Tab-separated table of C-alpha atoms and ligand atoms in Angstrom:
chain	number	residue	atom	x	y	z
M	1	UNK	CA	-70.395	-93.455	33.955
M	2	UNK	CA	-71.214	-96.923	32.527
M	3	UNK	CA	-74.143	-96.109	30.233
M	4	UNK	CA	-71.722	-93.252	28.174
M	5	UNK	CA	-69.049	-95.618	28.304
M	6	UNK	CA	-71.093	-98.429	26.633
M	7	UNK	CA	-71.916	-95.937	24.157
M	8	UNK	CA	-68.513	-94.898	23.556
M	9	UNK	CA	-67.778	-98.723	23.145
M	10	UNK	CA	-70.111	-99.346	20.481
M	11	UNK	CA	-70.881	-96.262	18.711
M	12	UNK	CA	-74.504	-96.448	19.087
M	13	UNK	CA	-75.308	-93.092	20.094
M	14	UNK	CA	-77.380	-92.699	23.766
M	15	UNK	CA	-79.689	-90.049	25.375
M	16	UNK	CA	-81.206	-89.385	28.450
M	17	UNK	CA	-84.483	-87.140	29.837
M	18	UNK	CA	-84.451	-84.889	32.089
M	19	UNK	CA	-87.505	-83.773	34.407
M	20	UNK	CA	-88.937	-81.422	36.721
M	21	UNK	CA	-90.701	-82.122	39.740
M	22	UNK	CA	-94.458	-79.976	38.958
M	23	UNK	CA	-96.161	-77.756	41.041
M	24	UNK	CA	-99.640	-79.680	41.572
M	25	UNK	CA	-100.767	-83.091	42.516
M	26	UNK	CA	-102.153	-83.465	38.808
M	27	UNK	CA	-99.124	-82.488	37.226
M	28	UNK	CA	-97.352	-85.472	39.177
M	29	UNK	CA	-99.367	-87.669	38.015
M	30	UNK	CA	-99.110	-86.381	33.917
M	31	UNK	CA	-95.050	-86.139	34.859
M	32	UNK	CA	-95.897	-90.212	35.672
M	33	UNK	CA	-97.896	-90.892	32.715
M	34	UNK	CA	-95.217	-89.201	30.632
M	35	UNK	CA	-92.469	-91.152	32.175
M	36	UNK	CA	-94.206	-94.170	31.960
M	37	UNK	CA	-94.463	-93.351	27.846
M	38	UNK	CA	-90.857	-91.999	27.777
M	39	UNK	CA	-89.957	-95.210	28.945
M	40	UNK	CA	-89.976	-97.152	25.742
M	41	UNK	CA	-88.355	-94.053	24.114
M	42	UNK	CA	-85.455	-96.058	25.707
M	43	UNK	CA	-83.269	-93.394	27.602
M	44	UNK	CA	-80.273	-95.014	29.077
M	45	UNK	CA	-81.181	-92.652	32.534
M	46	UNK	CA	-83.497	-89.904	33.555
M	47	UNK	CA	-82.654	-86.832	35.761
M	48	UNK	CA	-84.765	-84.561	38.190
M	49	UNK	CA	-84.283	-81.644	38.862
M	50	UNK	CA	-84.163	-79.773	42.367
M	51	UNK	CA	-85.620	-76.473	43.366
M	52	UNK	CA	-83.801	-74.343	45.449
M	53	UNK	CA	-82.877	-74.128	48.463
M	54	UNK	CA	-84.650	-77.552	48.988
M	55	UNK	CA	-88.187	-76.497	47.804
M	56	UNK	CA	-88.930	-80.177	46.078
M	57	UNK	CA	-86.914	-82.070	48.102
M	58	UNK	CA	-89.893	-84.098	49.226
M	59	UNK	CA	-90.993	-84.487	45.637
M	60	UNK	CA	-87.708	-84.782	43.661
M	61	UNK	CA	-87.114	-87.943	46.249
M	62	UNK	CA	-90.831	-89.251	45.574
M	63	UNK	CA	-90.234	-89.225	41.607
M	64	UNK	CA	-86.422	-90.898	41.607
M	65	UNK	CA	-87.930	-93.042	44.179
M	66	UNK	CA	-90.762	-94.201	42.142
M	67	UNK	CA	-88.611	-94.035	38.388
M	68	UNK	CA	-86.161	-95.512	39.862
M	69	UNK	CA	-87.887	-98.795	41.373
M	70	UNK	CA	-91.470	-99.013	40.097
M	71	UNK	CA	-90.725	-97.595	36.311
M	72	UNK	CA	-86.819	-99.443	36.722
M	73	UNK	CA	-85.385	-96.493	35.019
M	74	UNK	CA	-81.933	-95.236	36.270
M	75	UNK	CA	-82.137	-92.206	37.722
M	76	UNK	CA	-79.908	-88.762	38.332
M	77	UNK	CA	-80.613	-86.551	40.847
M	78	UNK	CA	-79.962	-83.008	40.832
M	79	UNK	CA	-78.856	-81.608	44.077
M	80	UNK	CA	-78.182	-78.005	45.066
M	81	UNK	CA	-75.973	-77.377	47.706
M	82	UNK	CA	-75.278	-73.512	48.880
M	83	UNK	CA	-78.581	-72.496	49.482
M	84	UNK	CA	-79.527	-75.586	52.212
M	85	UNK	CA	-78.097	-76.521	55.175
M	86	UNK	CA	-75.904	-79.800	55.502
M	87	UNK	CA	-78.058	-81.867	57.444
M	88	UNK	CA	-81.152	-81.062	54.214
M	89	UNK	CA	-78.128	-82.200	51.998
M	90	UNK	CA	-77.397	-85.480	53.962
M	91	UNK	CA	-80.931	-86.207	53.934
M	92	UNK	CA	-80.956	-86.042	50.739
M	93	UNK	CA	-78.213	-87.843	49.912
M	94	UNK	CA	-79.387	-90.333	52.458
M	95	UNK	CA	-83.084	-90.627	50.606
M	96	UNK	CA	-81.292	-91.038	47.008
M	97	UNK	CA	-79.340	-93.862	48.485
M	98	UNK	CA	-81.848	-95.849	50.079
M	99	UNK	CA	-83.979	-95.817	46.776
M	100	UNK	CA	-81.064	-97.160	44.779
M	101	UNK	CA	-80.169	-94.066	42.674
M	102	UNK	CA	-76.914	-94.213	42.032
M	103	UNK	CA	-76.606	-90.646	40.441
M	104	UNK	CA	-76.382	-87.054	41.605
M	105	UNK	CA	-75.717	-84.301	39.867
M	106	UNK	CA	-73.775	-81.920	42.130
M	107	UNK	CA	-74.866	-78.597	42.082
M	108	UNK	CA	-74.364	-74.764	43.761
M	109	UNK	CA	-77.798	-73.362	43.502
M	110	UNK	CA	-78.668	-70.296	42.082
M	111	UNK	CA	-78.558	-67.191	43.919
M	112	UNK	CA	-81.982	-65.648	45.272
M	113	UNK	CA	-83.854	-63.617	42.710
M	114	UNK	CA	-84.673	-61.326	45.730
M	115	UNK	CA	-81.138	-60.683	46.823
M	116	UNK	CA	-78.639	-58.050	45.891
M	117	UNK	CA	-75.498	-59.934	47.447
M	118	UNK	CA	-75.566	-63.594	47.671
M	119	UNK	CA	-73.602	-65.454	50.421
M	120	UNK	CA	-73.872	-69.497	51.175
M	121	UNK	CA	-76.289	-70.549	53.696
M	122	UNK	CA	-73.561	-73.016	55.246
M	123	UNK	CA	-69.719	-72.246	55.203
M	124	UNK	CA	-68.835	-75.368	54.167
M	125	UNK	CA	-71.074	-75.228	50.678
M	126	UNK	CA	-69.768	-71.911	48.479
M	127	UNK	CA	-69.627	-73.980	45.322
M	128	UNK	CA	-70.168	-77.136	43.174
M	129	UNK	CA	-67.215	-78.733	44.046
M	130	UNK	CA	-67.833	-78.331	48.089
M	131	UNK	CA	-71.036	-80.866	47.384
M	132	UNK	CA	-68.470	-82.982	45.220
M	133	UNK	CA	-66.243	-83.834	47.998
M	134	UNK	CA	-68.770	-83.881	50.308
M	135	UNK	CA	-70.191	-87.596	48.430
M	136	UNK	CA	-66.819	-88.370	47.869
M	137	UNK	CA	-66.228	-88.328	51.494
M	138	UNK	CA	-69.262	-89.475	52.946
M	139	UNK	CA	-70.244	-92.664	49.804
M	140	UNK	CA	-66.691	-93.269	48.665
M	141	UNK	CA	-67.879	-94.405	44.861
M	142	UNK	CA	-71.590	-95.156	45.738
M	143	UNK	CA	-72.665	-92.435	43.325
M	144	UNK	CA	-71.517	-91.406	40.124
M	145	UNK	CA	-71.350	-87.553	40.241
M	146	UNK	CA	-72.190	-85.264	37.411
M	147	UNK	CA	-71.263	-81.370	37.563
M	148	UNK	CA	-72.628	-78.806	35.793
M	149	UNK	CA	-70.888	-77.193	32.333
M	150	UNK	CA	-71.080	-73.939	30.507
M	151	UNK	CA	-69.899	-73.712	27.055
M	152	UNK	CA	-71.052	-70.303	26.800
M	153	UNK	CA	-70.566	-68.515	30.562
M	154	UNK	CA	-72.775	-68.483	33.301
M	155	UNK	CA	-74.804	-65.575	34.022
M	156	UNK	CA	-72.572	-64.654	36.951
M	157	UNK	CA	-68.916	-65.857	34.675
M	158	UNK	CA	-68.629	-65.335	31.404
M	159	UNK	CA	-64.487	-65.838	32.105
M	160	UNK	CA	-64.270	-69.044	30.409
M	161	UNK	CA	-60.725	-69.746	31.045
M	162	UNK	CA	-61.724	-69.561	34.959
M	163	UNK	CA	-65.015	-71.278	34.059
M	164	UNK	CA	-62.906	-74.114	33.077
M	165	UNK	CA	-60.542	-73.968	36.079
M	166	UNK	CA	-63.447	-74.489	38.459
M	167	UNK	CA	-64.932	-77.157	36.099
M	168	UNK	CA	-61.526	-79.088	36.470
M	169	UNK	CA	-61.989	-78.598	40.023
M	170	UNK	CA	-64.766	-80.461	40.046
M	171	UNK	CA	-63.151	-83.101	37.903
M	172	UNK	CA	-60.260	-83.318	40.606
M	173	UNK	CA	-62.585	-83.692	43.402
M	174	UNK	CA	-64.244	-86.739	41.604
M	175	UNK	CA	-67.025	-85.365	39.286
M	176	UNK	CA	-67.662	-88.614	36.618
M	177	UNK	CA	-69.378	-86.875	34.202
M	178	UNK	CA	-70.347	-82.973	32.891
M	179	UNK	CA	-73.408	-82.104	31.818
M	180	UNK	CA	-74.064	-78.434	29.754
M	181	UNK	CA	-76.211	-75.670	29.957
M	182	UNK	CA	-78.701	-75.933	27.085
M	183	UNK	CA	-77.192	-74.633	23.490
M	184	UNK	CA	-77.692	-73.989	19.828
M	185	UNK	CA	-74.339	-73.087	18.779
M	186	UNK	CA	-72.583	-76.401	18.196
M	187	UNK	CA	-69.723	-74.838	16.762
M	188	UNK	CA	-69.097	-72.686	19.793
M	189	UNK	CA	-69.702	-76.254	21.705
M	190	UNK	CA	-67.113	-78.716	19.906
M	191	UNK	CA	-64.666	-75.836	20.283
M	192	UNK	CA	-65.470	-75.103	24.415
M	193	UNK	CA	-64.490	-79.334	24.242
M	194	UNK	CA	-61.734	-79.084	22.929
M	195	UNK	CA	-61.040	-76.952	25.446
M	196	UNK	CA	-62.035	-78.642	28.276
M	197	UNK	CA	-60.277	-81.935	26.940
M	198	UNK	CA	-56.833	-79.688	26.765
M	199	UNK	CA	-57.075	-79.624	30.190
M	200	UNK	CA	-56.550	-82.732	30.494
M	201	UNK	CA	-60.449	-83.581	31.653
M	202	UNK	CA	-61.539	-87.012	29.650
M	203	UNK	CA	-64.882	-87.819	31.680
M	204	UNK	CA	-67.793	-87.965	29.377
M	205	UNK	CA	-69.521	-84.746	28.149
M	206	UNK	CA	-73.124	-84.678	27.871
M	207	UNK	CA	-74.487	-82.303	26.426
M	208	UNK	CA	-77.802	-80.389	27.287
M	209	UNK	CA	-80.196	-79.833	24.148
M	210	UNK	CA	-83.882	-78.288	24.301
M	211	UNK	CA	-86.146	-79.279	21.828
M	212	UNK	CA	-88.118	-76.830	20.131
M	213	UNK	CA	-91.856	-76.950	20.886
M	214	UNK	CA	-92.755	-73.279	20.150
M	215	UNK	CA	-92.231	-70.368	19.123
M	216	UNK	CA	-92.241	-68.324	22.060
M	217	UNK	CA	-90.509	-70.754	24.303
M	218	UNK	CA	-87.761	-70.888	22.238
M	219	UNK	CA	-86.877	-67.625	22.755
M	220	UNK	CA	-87.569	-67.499	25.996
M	221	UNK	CA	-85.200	-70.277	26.840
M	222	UNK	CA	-83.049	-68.978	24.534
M	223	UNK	CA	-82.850	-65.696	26.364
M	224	UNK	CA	-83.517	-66.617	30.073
M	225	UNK	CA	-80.555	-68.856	29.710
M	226	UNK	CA	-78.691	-66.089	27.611
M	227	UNK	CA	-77.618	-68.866	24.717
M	228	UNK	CA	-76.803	-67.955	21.341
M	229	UNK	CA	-78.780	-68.674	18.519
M	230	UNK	CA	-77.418	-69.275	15.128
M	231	UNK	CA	-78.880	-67.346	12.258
M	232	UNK	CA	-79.814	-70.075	10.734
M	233	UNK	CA	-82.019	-71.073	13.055
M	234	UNK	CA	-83.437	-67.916	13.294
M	235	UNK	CA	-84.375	-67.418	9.631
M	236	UNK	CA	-86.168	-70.781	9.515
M	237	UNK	CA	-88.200	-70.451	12.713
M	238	UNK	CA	-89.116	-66.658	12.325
M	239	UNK	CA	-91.071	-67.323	8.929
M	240	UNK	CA	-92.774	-70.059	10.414
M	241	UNK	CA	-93.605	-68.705	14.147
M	242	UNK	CA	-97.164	-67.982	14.190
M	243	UNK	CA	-97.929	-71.790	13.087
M	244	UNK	CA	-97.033	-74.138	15.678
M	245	UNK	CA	-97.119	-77.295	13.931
M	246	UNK	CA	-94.886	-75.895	11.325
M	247	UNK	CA	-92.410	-74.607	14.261
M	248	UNK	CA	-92.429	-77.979	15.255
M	249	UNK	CA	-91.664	-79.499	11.828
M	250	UNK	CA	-88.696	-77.010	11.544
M	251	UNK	CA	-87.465	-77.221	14.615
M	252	UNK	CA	-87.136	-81.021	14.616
M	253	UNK	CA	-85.345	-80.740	11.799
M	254	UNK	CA	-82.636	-77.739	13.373
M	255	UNK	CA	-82.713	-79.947	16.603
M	256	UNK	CA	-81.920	-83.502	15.309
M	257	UNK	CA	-79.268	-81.820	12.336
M	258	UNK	CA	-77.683	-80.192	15.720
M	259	UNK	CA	-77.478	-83.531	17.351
M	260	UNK	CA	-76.196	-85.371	14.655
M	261	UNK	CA	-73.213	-82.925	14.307
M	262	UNK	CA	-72.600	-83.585	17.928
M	263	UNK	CA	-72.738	-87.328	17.219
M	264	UNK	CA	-70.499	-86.585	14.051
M	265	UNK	CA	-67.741	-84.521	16.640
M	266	UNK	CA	-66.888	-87.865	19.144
M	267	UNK	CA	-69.857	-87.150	21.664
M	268	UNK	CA	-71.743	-90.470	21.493
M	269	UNK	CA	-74.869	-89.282	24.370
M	270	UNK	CA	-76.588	-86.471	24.645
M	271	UNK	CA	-79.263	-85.393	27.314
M	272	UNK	CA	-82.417	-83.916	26.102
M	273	UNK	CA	-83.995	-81.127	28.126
M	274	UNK	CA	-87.875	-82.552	27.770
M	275	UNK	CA	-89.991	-79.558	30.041
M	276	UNK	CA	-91.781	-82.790	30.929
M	277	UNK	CA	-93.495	-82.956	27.370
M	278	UNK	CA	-93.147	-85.930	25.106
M	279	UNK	CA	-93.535	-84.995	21.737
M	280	UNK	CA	-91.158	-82.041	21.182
M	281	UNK	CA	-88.135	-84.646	22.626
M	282	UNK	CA	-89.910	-87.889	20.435
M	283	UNK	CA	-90.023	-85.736	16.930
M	284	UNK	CA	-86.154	-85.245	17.141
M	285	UNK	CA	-85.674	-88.889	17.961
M	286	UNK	CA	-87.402	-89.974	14.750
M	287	UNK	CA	-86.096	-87.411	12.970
M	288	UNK	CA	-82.756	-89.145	13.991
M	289	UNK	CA	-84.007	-92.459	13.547
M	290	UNK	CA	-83.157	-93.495	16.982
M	291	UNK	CA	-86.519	-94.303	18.225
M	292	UNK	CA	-86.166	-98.318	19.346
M	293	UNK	CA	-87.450	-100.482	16.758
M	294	UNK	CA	-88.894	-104.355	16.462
M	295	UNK	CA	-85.317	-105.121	15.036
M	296	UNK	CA	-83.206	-102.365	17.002
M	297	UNK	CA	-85.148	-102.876	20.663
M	298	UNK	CA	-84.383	-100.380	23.761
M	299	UNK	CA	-81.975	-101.794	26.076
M	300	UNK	CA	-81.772	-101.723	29.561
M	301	UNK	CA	-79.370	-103.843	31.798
M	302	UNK	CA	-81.187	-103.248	35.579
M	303	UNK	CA	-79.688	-105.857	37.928
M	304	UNK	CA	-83.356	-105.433	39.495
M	305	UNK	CA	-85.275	-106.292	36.656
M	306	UNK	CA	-83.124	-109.169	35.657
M	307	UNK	CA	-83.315	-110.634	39.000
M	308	UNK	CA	-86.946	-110.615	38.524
M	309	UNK	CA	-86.853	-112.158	34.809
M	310	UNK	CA	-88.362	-109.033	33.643
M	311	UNK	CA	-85.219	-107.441	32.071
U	1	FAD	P1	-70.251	-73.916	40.481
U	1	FAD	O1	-69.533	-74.917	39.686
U	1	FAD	O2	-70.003	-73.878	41.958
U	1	FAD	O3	-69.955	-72.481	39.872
U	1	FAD	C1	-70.711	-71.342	40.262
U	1	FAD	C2	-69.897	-70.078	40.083
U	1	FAD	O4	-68.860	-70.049	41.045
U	1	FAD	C3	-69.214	-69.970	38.714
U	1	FAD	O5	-69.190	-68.632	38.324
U	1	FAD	C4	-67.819	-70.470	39.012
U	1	FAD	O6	-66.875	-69.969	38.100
U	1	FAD	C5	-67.613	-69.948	40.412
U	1	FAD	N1	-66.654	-70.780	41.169
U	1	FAD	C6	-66.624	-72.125	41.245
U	1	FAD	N2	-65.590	-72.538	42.007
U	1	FAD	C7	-64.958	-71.417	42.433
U	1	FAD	C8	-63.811	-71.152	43.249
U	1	FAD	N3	-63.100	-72.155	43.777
U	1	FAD	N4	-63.457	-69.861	43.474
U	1	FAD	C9	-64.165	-68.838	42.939
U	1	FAD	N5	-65.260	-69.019	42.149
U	1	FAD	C10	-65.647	-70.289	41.896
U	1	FAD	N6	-80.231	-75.269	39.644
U	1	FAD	C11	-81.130	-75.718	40.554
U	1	FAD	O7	-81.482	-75.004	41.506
U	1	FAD	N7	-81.688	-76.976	40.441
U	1	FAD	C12	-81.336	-77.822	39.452
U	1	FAD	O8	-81.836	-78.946	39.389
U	1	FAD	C13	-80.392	-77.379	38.471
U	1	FAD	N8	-80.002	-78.186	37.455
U	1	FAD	C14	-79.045	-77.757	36.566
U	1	FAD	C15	-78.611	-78.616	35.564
U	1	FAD	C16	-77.634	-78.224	34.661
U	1	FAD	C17	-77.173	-79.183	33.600
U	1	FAD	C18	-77.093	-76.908	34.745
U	1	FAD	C19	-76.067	-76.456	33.758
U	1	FAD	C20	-77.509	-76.043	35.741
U	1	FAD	C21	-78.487	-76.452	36.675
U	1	FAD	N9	-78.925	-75.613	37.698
U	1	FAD	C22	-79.848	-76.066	38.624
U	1	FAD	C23	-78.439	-74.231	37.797
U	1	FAD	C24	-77.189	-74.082	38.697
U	1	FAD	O9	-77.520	-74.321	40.044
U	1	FAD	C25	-76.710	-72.673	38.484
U	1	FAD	O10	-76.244	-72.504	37.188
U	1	FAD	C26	-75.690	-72.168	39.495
U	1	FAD	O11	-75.663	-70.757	39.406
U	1	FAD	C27	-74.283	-72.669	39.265
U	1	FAD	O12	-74.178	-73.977	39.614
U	1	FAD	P2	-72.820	-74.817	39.367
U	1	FAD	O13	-73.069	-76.146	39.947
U	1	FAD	O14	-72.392	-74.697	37.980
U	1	FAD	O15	-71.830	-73.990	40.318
């Protein structure tokens, strides 16, 4: 991926935003607004995510569509793959291509709440790394392809050696870059690199961090993605959780000291979970200092936008 390796060149640390499409006409147009204010928070790309089994497929096209050529932000998009058929997942594919993305994150899908056993809606799509080859195949190098990562299990794996087997399956099947499940524990997360790097995986790790807005979504997160929390964190938050503002202040503080200790381990980009809100994702980027500035500008490269002297 050329935006991690241009951080990796020059040491300047990199993020990116990711997105959801909302449920209600209004809430696409705040997601826009948002966007449109993100913008000159200078992310190097922006994701969106996909509902399963195809649910936003109209609407996760619409947004990378419109991000990608009317805000010129590079976009990712997410894309599940065992709970469609193939022809929803060529159309997809087909929709992300036309609008320029040049980004999917390859996905499985989670299994239906509703369902005891879970099988895959097409053969050909059990996992991941079926939707892997499948670009491969059909775009040769079109899209760079990011895969999913778990430094602390999956609900359904908490194996991690096999965890990591699969993950280098995707790697061998042409994944370009991982990107994590959200997490707190960065200890726990320089060591689960280490251990992906010793098998002998060197595409860029991004990893996933959610900024702390309040109390009560913090632990829901925390616990609907089943992700440790250090103590630390704990102690600080829990004398300050009926006061929002002063969750925020704290939790800026946990967040950014988090990333910085990521930035400190070799990992020069890291992708911020933003639940479509601005402010949680902007106080850890000032905390950090890495908000652009008159004398450190944002920087993006679009071929489009240069061609139109706008870049
Ligand atoms: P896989 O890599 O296929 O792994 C799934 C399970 O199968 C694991 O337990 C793995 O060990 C096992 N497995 C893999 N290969 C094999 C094999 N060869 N043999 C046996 N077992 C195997 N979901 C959405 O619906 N929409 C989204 O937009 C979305 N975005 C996400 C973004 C990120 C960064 C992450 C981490 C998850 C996201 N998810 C999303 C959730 C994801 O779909 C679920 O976590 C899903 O359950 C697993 O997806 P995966 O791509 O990791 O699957």
């Amino acid at each position: 991926n050329e935006m991690v390796a241009e951080a990796e060149r020059t040491g300047q640390p990199s993020f990116s935003f990711e997105y959801f499409p909302p449920k209600t006409a209004q809430g696409v147009q705040n997601l826009y607004d948002r966007m449109e204010r993100m913008y000159d928070f200078g992310p190097k790309f922006i994701d969106i995510t996909w509902g399963a089994g195809g649910t936003t497929a109209d609407l996760t096209g619409e947004i990378v569509t419109q991000a990608q050529t009317y805000f010129g932000l590079e976009t990712c998009m997410h894309l599940t793959c065992t709970d469609m058929g193939e022809d929803k997942v060529n159309d997809a594919l087909q929709r992300a291509y036309k609008s320029g993305c040049t980004n999917i994150l390859a996905l499985r899908g989670d299994p239906p709440r509703n369902k005891e056993k879970w099988s895959a809606t097409d053969e050909n799509f059990r996992y991941a790394r079926d939707l892997v080859s499948h670009i491969r195949q059909k775009y040769g190098s079109h899209f760079d392809i990011g895969v999913a990562g778990y430094p602390e299990g999956t609900d359904d794996n908490k194996d991690e050696e096999q965890l990591l087997d699969h993950l280098k399956q995707k790697v061998d099947l042409g994944a370009s870059f991982i990107v994590t499940q959200m997490f707190y524990d960065v200890d726990n997360f320089i060591r689960w690199v280490g251990k992906v790097r010793d098998r002998g995986i060197t595409i860029p790790i991004l990893p996933g961090i959610m900024p702390i807005a309040t109390y009560a979504s913090f632990i829901r997160r925390a616990k609907h993605m089943q992700c440790g929390v250090p103590d630390h964190f704990m102690s600080a938050l829990e004398s300050v959780k009926n006061d929002d503002a002063a969750v925020r202040e704290v939790g800026k503080v946990l967040v950014a000291d988090m990333c910085r200790k990521i930035v400190a381990a070799g990992i020069p980009h890291l992708h911020f979970y933003t639940m479509n809100l601005a402010q949680a994702t902007r106080l850890v980027l000032e905390e950090l200092n890495w908000m652009p500035t008159t004398t450190r500008p944002r920087k993006h490269a679009l071929p489009w936008k240069q061609s139109l002297g706008l870049g």
